[in-house]
Coordinates of C-alpha atoms in Angstrom, one line a residue:
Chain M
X1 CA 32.4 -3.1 133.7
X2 CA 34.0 -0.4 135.7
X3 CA 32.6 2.8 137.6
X4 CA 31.4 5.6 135.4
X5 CA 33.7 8.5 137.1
X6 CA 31.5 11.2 135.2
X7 CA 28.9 10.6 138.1
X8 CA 31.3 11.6 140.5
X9 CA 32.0 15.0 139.6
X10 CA 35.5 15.5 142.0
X11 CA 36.6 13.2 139.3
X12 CA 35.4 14.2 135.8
X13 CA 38.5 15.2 135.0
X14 CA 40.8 12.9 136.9
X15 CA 42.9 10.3 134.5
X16 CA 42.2 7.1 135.8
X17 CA 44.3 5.0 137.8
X18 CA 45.8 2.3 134.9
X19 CA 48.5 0.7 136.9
X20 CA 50.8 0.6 140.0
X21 CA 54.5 -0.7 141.1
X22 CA 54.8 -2.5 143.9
X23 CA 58.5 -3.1 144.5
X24 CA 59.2 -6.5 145.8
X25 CA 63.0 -7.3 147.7
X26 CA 63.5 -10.7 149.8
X27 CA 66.9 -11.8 150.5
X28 CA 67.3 -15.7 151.8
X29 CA 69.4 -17.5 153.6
X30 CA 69.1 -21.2 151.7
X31 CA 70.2 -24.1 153.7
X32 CA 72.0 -26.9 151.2
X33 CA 71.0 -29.9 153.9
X34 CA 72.9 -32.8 155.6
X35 CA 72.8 -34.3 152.3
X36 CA 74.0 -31.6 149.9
X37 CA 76.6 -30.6 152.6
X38 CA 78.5 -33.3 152.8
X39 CA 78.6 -33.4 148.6
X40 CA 79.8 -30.1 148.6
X41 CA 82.0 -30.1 151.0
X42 CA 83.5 -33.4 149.2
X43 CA 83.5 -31.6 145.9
X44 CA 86.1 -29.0 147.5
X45 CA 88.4 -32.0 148.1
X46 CA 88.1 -32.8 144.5
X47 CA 85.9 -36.0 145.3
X48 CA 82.6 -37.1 143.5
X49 CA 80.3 -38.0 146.4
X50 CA 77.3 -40.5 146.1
X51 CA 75.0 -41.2 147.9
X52 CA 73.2 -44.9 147.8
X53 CA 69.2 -45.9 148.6
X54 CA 69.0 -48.7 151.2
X55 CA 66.2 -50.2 149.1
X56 CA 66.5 -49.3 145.4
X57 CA 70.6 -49.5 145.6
X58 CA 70.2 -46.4 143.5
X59 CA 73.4 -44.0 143.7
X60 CA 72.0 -40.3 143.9
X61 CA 74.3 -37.7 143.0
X62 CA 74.0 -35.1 144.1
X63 CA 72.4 -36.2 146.8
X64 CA 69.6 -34.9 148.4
X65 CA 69.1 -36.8 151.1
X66 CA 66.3 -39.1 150.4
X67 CA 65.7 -41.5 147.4
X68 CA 63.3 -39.7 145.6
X69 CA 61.4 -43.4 144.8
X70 CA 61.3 -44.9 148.1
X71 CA 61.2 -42.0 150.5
X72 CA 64.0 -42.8 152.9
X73 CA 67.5 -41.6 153.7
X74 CA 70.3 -41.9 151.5
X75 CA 73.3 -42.8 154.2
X76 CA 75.5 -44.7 152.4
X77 CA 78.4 -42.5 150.8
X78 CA 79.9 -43.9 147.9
X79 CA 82.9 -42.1 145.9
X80 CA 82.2 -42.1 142.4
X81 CA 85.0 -41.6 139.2
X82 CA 85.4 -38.3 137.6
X83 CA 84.2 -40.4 134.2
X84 CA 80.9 -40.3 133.0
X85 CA 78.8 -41.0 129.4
X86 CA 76.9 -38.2 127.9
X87 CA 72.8 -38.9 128.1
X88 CA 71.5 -36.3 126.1
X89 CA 72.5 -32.5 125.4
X90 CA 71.7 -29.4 123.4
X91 CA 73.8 -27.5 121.5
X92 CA 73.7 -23.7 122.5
X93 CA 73.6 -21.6 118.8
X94 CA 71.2 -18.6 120.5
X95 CA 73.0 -16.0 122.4
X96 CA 71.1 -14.4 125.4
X97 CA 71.6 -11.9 128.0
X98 CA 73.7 -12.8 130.4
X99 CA 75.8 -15.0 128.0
X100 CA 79.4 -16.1 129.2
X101 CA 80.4 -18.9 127.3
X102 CA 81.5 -18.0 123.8
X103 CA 78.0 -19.7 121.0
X104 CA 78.0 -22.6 119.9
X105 CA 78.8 -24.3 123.2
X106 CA 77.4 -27.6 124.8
X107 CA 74.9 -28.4 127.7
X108 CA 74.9 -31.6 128.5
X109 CA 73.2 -34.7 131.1
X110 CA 76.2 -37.0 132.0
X111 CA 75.4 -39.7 133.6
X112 CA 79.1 -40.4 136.1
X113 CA 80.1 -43.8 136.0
X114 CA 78.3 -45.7 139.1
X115 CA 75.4 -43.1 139.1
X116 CA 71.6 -43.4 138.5
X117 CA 71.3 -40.0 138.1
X118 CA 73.1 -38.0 135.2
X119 CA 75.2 -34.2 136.8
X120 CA 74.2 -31.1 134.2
X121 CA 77.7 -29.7 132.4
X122 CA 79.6 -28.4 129.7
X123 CA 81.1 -30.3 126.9
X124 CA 84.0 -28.6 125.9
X125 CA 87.7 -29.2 124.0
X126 CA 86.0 -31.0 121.1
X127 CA 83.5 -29.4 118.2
X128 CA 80.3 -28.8 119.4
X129 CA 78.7 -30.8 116.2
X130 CA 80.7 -34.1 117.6
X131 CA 79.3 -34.4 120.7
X132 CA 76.5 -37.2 121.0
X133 CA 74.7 -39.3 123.2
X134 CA 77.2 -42.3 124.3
X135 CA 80.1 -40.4 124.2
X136 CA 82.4 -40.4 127.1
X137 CA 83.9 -38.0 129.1
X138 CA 85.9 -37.2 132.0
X139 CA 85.9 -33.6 134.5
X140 CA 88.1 -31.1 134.1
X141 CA 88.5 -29.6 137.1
X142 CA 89.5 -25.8 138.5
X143 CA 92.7 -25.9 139.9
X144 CA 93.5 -26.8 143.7
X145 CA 94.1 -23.4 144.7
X146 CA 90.4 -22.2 143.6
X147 CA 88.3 -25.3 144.7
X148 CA 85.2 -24.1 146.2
X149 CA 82.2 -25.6 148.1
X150 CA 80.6 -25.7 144.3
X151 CA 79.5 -28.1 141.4
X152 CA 81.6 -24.9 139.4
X153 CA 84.7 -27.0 140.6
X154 CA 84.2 -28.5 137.2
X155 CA 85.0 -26.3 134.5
X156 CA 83.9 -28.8 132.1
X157 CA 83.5 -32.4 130.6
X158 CA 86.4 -33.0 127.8
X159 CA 86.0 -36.7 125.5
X160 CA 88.4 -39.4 126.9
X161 CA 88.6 -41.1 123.4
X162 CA 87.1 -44.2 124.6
X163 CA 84.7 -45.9 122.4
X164 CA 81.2 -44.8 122.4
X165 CA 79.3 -46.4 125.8
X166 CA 76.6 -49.0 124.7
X167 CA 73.2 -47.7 124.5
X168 CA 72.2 -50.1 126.7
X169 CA 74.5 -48.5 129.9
X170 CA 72.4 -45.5 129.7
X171 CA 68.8 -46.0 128.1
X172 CA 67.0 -45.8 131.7
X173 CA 68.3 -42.4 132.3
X174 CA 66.9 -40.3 129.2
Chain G
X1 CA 28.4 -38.1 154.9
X2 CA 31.1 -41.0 155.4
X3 CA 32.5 -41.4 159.1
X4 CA 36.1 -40.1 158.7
X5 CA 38.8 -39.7 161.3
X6 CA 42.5 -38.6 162.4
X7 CA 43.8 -41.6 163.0
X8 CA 47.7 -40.7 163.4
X9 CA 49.5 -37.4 163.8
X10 CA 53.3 -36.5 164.4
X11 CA 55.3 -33.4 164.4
X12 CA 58.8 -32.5 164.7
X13 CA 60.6 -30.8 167.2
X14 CA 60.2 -27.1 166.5
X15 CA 63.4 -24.8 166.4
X16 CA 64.4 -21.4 165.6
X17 CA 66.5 -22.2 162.9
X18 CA 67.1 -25.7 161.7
X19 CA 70.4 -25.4 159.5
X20 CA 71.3 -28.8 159.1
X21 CA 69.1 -29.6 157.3
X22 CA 66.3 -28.9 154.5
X23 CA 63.1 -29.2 154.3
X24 CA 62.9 -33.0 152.6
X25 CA 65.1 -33.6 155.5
X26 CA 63.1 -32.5 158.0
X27 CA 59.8 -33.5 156.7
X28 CA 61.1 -37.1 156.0
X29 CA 61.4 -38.5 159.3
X30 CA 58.2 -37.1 160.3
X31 CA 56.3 -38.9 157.6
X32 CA 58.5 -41.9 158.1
X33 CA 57.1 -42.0 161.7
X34 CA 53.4 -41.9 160.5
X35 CA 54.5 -45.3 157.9
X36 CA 55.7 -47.0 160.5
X37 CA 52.9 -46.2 163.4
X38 CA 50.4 -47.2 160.8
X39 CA 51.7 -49.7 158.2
X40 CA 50.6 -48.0 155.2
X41 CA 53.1 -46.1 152.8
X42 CA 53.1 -43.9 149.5
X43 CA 52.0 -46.9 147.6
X44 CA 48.5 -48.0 149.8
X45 CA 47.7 -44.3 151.3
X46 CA 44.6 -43.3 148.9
X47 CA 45.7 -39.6 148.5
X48 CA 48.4 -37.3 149.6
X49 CA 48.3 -34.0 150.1
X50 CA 50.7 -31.1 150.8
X51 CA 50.8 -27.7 152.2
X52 CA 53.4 -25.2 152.2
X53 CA 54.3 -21.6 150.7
X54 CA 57.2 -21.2 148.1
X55 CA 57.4 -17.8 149.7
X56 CA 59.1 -19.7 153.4
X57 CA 62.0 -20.9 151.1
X58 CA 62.1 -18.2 147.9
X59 CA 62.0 -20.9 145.5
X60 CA 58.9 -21.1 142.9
X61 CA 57.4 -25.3 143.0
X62 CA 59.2 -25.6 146.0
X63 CA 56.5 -28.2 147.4
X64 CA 57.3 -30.7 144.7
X65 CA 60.5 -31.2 145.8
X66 CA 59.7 -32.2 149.1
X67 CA 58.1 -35.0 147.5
X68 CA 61.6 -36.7 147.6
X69 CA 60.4 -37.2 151.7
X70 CA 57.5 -39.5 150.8
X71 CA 58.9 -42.1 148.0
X72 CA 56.2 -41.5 145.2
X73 CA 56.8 -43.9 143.1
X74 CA 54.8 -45.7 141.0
X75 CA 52.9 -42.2 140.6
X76 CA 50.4 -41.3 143.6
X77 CA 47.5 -39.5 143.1
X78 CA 48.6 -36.2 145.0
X79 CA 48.0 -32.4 145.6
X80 CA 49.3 -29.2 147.1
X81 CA 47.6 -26.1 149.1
X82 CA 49.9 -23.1 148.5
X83 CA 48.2 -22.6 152.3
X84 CA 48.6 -24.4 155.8
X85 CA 48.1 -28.2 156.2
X86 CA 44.7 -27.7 157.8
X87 CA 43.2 -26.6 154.2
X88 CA 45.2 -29.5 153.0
X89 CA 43.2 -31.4 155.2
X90 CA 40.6 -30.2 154.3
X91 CA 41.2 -31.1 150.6
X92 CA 41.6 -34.9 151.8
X93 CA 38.4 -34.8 153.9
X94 CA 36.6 -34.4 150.9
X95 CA 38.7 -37.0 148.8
X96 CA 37.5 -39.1 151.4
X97 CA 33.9 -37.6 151.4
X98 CA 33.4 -38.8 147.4
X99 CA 33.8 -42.4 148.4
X100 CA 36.5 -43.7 146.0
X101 CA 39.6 -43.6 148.4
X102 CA 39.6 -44.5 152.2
X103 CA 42.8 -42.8 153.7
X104 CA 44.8 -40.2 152.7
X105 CA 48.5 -38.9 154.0
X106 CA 48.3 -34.6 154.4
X107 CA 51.8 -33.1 155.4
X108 CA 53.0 -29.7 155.7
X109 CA 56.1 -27.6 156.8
X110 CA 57.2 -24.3 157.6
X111 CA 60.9 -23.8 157.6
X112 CA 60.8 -19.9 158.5
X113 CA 64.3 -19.3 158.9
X114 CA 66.0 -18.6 155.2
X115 CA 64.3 -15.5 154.9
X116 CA 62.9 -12.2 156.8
X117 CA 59.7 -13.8 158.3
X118 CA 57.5 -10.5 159.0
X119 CA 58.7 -9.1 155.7
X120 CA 57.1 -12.6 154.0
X121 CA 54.4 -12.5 155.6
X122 CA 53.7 -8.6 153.8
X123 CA 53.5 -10.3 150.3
X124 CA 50.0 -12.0 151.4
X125 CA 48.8 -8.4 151.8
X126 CA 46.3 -6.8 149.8
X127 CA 48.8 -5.4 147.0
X128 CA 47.3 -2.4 145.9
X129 CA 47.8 0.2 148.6
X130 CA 48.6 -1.7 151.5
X131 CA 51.7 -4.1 150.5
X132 CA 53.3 -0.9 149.1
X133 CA 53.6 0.9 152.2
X134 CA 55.7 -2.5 154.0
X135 CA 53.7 -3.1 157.2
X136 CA 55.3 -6.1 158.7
X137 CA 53.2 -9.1 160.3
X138 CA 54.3 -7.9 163.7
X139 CA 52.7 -4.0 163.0
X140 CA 50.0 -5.2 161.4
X141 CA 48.7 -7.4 164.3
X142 CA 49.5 -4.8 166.6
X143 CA 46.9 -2.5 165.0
X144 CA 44.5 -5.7 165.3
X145 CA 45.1 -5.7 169.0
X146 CA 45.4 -1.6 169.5
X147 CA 41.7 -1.8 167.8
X148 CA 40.6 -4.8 170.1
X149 CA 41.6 -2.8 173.4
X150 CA 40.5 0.2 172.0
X151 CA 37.2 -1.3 171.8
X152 CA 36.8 -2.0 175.2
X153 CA 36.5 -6.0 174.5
X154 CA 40.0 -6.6 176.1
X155 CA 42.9 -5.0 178.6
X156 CA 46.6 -5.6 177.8
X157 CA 46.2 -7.9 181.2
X158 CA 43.8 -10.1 179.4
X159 CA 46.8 -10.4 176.5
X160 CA 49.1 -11.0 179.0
X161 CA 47.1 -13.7 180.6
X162 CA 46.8 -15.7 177.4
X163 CA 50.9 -15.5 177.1
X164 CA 51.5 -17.0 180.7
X165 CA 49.4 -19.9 180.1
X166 CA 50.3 -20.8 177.3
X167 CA 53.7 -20.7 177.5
X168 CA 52.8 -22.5 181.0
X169 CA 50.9 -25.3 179.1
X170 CA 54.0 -25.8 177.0
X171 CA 56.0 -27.1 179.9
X172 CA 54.3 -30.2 179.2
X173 CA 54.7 -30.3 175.2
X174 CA 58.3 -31.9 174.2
X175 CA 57.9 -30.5 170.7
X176 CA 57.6 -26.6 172.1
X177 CA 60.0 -24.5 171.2
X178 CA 58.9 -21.5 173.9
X179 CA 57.6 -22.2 177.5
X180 CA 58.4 -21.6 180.9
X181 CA 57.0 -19.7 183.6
X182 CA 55.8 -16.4 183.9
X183 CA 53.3 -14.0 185.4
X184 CA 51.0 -11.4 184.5
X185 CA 53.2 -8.7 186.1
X186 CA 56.4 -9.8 184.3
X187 CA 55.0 -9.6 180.8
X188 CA 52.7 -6.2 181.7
X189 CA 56.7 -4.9 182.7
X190 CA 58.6 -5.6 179.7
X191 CA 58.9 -3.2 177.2
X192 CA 56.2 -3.2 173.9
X193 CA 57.7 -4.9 170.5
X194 CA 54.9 -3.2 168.4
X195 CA 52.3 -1.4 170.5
X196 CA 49.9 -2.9 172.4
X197 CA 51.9 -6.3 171.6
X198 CA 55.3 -7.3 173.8
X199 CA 57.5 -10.4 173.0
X200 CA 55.5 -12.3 174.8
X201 CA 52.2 -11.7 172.9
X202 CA 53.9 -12.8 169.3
X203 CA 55.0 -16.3 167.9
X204 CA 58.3 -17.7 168.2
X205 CA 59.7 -17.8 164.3
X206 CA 60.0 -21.3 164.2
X207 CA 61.1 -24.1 162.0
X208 CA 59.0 -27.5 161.5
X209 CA 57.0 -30.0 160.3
X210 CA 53.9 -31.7 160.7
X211 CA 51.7 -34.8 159.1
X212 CA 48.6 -36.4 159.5
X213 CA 47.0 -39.7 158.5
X214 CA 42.9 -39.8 158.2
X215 CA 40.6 -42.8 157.6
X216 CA 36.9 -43.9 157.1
X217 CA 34.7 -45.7 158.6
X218 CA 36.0 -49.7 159.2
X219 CA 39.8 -48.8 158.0
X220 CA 40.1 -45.6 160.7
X221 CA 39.0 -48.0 163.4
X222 CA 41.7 -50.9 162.1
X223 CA 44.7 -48.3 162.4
X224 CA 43.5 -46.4 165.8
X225 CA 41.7 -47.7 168.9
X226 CA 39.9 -44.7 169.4
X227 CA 39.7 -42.7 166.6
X228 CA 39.2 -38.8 166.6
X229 CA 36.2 -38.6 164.0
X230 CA 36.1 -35.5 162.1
X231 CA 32.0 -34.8 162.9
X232 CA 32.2 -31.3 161.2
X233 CA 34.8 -29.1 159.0
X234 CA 34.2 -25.8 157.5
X235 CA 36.7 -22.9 156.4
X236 CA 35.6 -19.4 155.6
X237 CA 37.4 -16.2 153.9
X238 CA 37.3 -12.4 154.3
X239 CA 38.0 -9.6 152.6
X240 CA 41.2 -8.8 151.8
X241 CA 41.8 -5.1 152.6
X242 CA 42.4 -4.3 156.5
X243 CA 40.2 -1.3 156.1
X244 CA 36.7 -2.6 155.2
X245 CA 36.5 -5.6 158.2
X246 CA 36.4 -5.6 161.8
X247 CA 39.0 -6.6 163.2
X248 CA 38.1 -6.4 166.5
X249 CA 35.9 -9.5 165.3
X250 CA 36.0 -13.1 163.4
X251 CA 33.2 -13.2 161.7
X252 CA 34.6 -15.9 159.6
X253 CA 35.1 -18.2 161.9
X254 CA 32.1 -17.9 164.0
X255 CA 30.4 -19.0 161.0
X256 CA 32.7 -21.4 159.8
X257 CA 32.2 -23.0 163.8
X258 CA 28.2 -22.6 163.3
X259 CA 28.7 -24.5 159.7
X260 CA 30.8 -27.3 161.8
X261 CA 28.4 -27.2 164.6
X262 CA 30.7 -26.2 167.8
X263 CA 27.4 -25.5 169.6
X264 CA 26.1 -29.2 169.4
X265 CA 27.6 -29.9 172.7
X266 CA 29.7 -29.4 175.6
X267 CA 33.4 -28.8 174.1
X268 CA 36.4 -29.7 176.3
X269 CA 39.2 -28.6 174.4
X270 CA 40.1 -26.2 172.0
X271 CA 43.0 -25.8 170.1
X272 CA 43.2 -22.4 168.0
X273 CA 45.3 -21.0 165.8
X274 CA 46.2 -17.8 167.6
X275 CA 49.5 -16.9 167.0
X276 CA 49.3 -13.1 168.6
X277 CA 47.6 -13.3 172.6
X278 CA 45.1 -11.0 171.7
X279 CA 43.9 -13.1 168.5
X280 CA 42.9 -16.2 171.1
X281 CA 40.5 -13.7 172.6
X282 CA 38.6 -13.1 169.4
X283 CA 38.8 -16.1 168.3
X284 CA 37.4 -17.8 171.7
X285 CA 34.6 -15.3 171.4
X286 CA 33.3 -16.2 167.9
X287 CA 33.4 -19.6 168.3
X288 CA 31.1 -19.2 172.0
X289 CA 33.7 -20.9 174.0
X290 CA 32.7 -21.1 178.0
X291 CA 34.9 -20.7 180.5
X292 CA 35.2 -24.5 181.4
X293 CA 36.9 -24.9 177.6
X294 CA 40.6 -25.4 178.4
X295 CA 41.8 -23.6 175.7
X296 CA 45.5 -24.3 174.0
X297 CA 46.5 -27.5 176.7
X298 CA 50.0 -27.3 173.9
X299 CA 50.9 -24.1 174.4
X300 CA 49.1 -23.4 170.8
X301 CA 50.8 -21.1 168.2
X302 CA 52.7 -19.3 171.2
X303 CA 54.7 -22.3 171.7
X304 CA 55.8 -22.6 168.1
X305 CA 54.4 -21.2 165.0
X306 CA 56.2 -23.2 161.7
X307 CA 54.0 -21.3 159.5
X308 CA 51.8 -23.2 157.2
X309 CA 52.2 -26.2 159.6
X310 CA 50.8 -24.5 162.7
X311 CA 47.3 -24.7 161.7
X312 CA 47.4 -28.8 160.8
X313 CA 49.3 -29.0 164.3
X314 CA 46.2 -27.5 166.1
X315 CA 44.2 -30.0 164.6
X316 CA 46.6 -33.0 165.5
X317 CA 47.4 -32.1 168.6
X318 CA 43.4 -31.9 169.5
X319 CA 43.1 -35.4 167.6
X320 CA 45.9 -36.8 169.6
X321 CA 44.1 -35.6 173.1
X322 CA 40.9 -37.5 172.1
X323 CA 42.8 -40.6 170.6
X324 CA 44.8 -40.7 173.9
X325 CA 41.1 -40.4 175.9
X326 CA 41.5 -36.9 177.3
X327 CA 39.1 -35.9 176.1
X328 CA 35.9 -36.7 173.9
X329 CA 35.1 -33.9 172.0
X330 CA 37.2 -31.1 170.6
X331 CA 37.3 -27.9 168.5
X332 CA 40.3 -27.2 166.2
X333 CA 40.7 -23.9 164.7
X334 CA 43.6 -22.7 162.0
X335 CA 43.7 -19.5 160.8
X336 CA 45.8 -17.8 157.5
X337 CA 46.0 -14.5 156.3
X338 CA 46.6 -10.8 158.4
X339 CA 44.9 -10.2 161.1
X340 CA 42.5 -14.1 161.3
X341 CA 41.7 -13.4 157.5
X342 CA 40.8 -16.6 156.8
X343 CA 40.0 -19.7 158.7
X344 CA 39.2 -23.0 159.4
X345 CA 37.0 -25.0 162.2
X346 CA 37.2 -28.6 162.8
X347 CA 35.0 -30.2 165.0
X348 CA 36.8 -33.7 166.6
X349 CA 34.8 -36.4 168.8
X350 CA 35.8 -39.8 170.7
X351 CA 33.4 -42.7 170.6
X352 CA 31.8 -44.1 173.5

């Protein structure tokens, strides 16, 4: 397919048109939310702020603002530990670009104590091949002084030497 | 074809700028309304589906989140229009149309205010030659409406008129973000925003929400005493680039109203999707709409324009005028796209 520019003899010996740039820019504004307002604005206080279903008794956090099941507003606030158990999480051996965590380092689901759903984090202050699924873990957070309106209060998860959770505490959220 | 009808339709209260909250938390107490009026939910509605653009909030699968606002769980069978709710609707309809379901929940939402809306809107342009030059949405309909009066077809007075009643209509719509009164003269002496248009001839950027619940036959009856029954539906597309249509003219949807069969009898309302003054004009044109047609009795896009929700809202809010015996039979028009691009008639009827 195409048009044969030979017939068209202004263009016999024009190169063709192969590709074009069409720069794109948007900036945004992004609105966190009732929900993930009051989270963050907890999370500057050093609290861990739930928030529970009326009808599942599910504890969401973050929050969101609705159960995600049953489609209705999360109101109830519940404060939370700063203890958790890891779910699952992947040990980082590729460096990319962008990188600022020194390879091999650990990404991990940990479900807080009293949660149904697990918070994303970093498993640090232990060898990267001990970390596994059951083991527990407490924040470490940033200190007072540099608390900000941001999940980056903390730095990372650290083991608390407490035995392994059972399996059974965590199998529904893997 | 199976009977099918609007049977409930609600709508927030459209804003500026909503920063409270986000878009699960404004879409969620919309929906929630709907469950309630009706008594169905996630769980017995036969379909849902969605319309929205990731482009409002900057953030690629944005509609699956909002998901969260409707509780589906066990897995629903569900979809998404990366357009406005009407085309979700229309999506639904004919769900409904191969038999095996018999309602269906269609939301959408347009939370505007996170980003530059008339620069948005210049990523639905044709992106070869014309997205690279930056025409906002404002400029661009402004060339619509320089060619229209240039054509003869309409005077910036006939613009003008279209601005005072709708935003006179509003008065009486609680979910309006713009109205009040005004007269020809006021508007004609304000200064242009982007020539032949003033302020008064563009949307309001708004932030909102809007949902819908449709039935057949028996079931639409059971959940609404007097059903608005959806007797035709038809959506049409033109070509992409400004420069080969007329845009002076809607083709499109004077055959997407033939294909839904406006003309089969006397209309008393219309609701269209004409977010710039001179746009109703065309519009009212192709789809052969007398003088005794009240057009926009909401206040139409004018009042508030949540884009990709604006559109459905025409549709519901001439549903809701038939359900609450207004009127018996209705056109509903929503539009997408520069300069009426694409779009979509509905035709709506009471019984007896």
């Amino acid at each position: 397919m195409g048009i044969d520019l030979t017939t068209i003899p202004a263009l016999a010996d024009v190169e063709p048109v192969r590709s074009t740039k069409t720069p794109l820019h948007l900036d945004y504004e992004y609105t966190a939310g009732a929900a993930s307002s009051r989270f963050l604005r907890a999370v500057k206080e050093k609290k861990l702020m739930g928030q529970r279903c009326p009808k599942c008794g599910k504890v969401y956090l973050p929050p969101r603002g609705a159960c995600p099941t049953d489609g209705v507003p999360t109101t109830d606030e519940v404060e939370l530990p700063h203890t958790g158990t890891v779910t699952t999480f992947c040990v980082v051996n590729v460096p990319f670009h962008g990188q600022q965590m020194e390879i091999p380092y650990v990404s991990a689901n940990v479900l807080v104590d009293g949660a149904d759903l697990p918070l994303f984090g970093l498993i640090q202050e232990m060898p990267a091949h001990d970390v596994r699924m059951g083991l527990r873990v407490e924040a470490v957070w940033k200190d007072d002084d540099e608390l900000e309106t941001s999940l980056e209060n903390i730095k990372w998860w650290r083991p608390t030497g407490e035995p392994d959770a059972d399996p059974s505490t965590y199998e529904g959220q893997m | 074809m199976r009977d099918v009808a609007v049977v409930a339709f609600a709508q927030s209260k459209h804003e500026r700028r909503i920063e409270g909250y986000n878009e699960i938390e404004m879409m969620m107490p919309v929906v929630g309304e709907l469950w309630e009026r009706t008594g169905l939910s996630a769980n017995t509605v036969g379909f849902t589906c969605s319309g929205s653009t990731d482009f409002l909030a900057g953030q690629a699968f944005s509609f699956v989140t909002i998901l969260d606002a409707i509780g589906p769980w066990p897995p629903i069978s569900e979809s998404h229009v990366e357009a406005d709710g009407a085309w979700a609707l229309y999506e639904a309809w004919v769900k409904l149309q191969m038999g095996e379901i018999d309602s269906a929940l269609i939301y959408s939402y347009g939370k505007s205010s996170p980003g530059d809306l008339p620069k948005v809107l210049t990523t639905q342009l044709e992106p070869y030659v014309t997205a690279p030059l930056w025409p906002d949405a404002v400029s661009i309909a402004g060339l619509q409406a320089r060619a229209l009066l240039d054509s003869g077809k309409a005077t910036e007075a006939d613009l003008a008129e279209v601005a005072v009643r709708s935003r006179g209509n509003a008065k009486a719509n609680p979910k309006a973000q713009l109205a009040g009164d005004f007269t020809v003269e006021q508007i004609l002496a304000e200064p242009y925003l982007a020539n032949p248009l003033r302020k008064h001839d563009c949307p309001p950027i708004t932030d909102g929400a809007a949902a819908m619940i449709i039935a057949a036959g028996d079931l639409a009856r059971e959940l609404c005493e007097r059903p608005a029954w959806i007797r035709g539906i038809d959506h049409r597309v033109e070509a992409h680039a400004l420069g080969v249509r007329d845009l002076t003219d809607s083709p499109s949807t004077r055959l997407a109203g033939q294909k839904a069969g406006v003309g089969d009898g006397k209309i008393d309302i219309a609701e269209l999707h004409a977010p710039f003054t001179h746009q109703e004009l065309i519009l009212a044109d192709a789809l052969g709409l007398g003088d005794d047609v009240a057009v926009n009795p909401s206040g139409g896009a004018l009042a508030a324009n949540p884009v990709m929700a604006a559109g459905l809202i025409r549709i519901g809010e001439a549903a809701e005028r038939i359900t609450a015996g207004g009127a018996d039979r209705a056109v509903a028009h929503a539009t997408s796209g520069p300069c009426l691009q694409q779009n979509l008639v509905c035709v709506l009827e009471g019984e007896g």
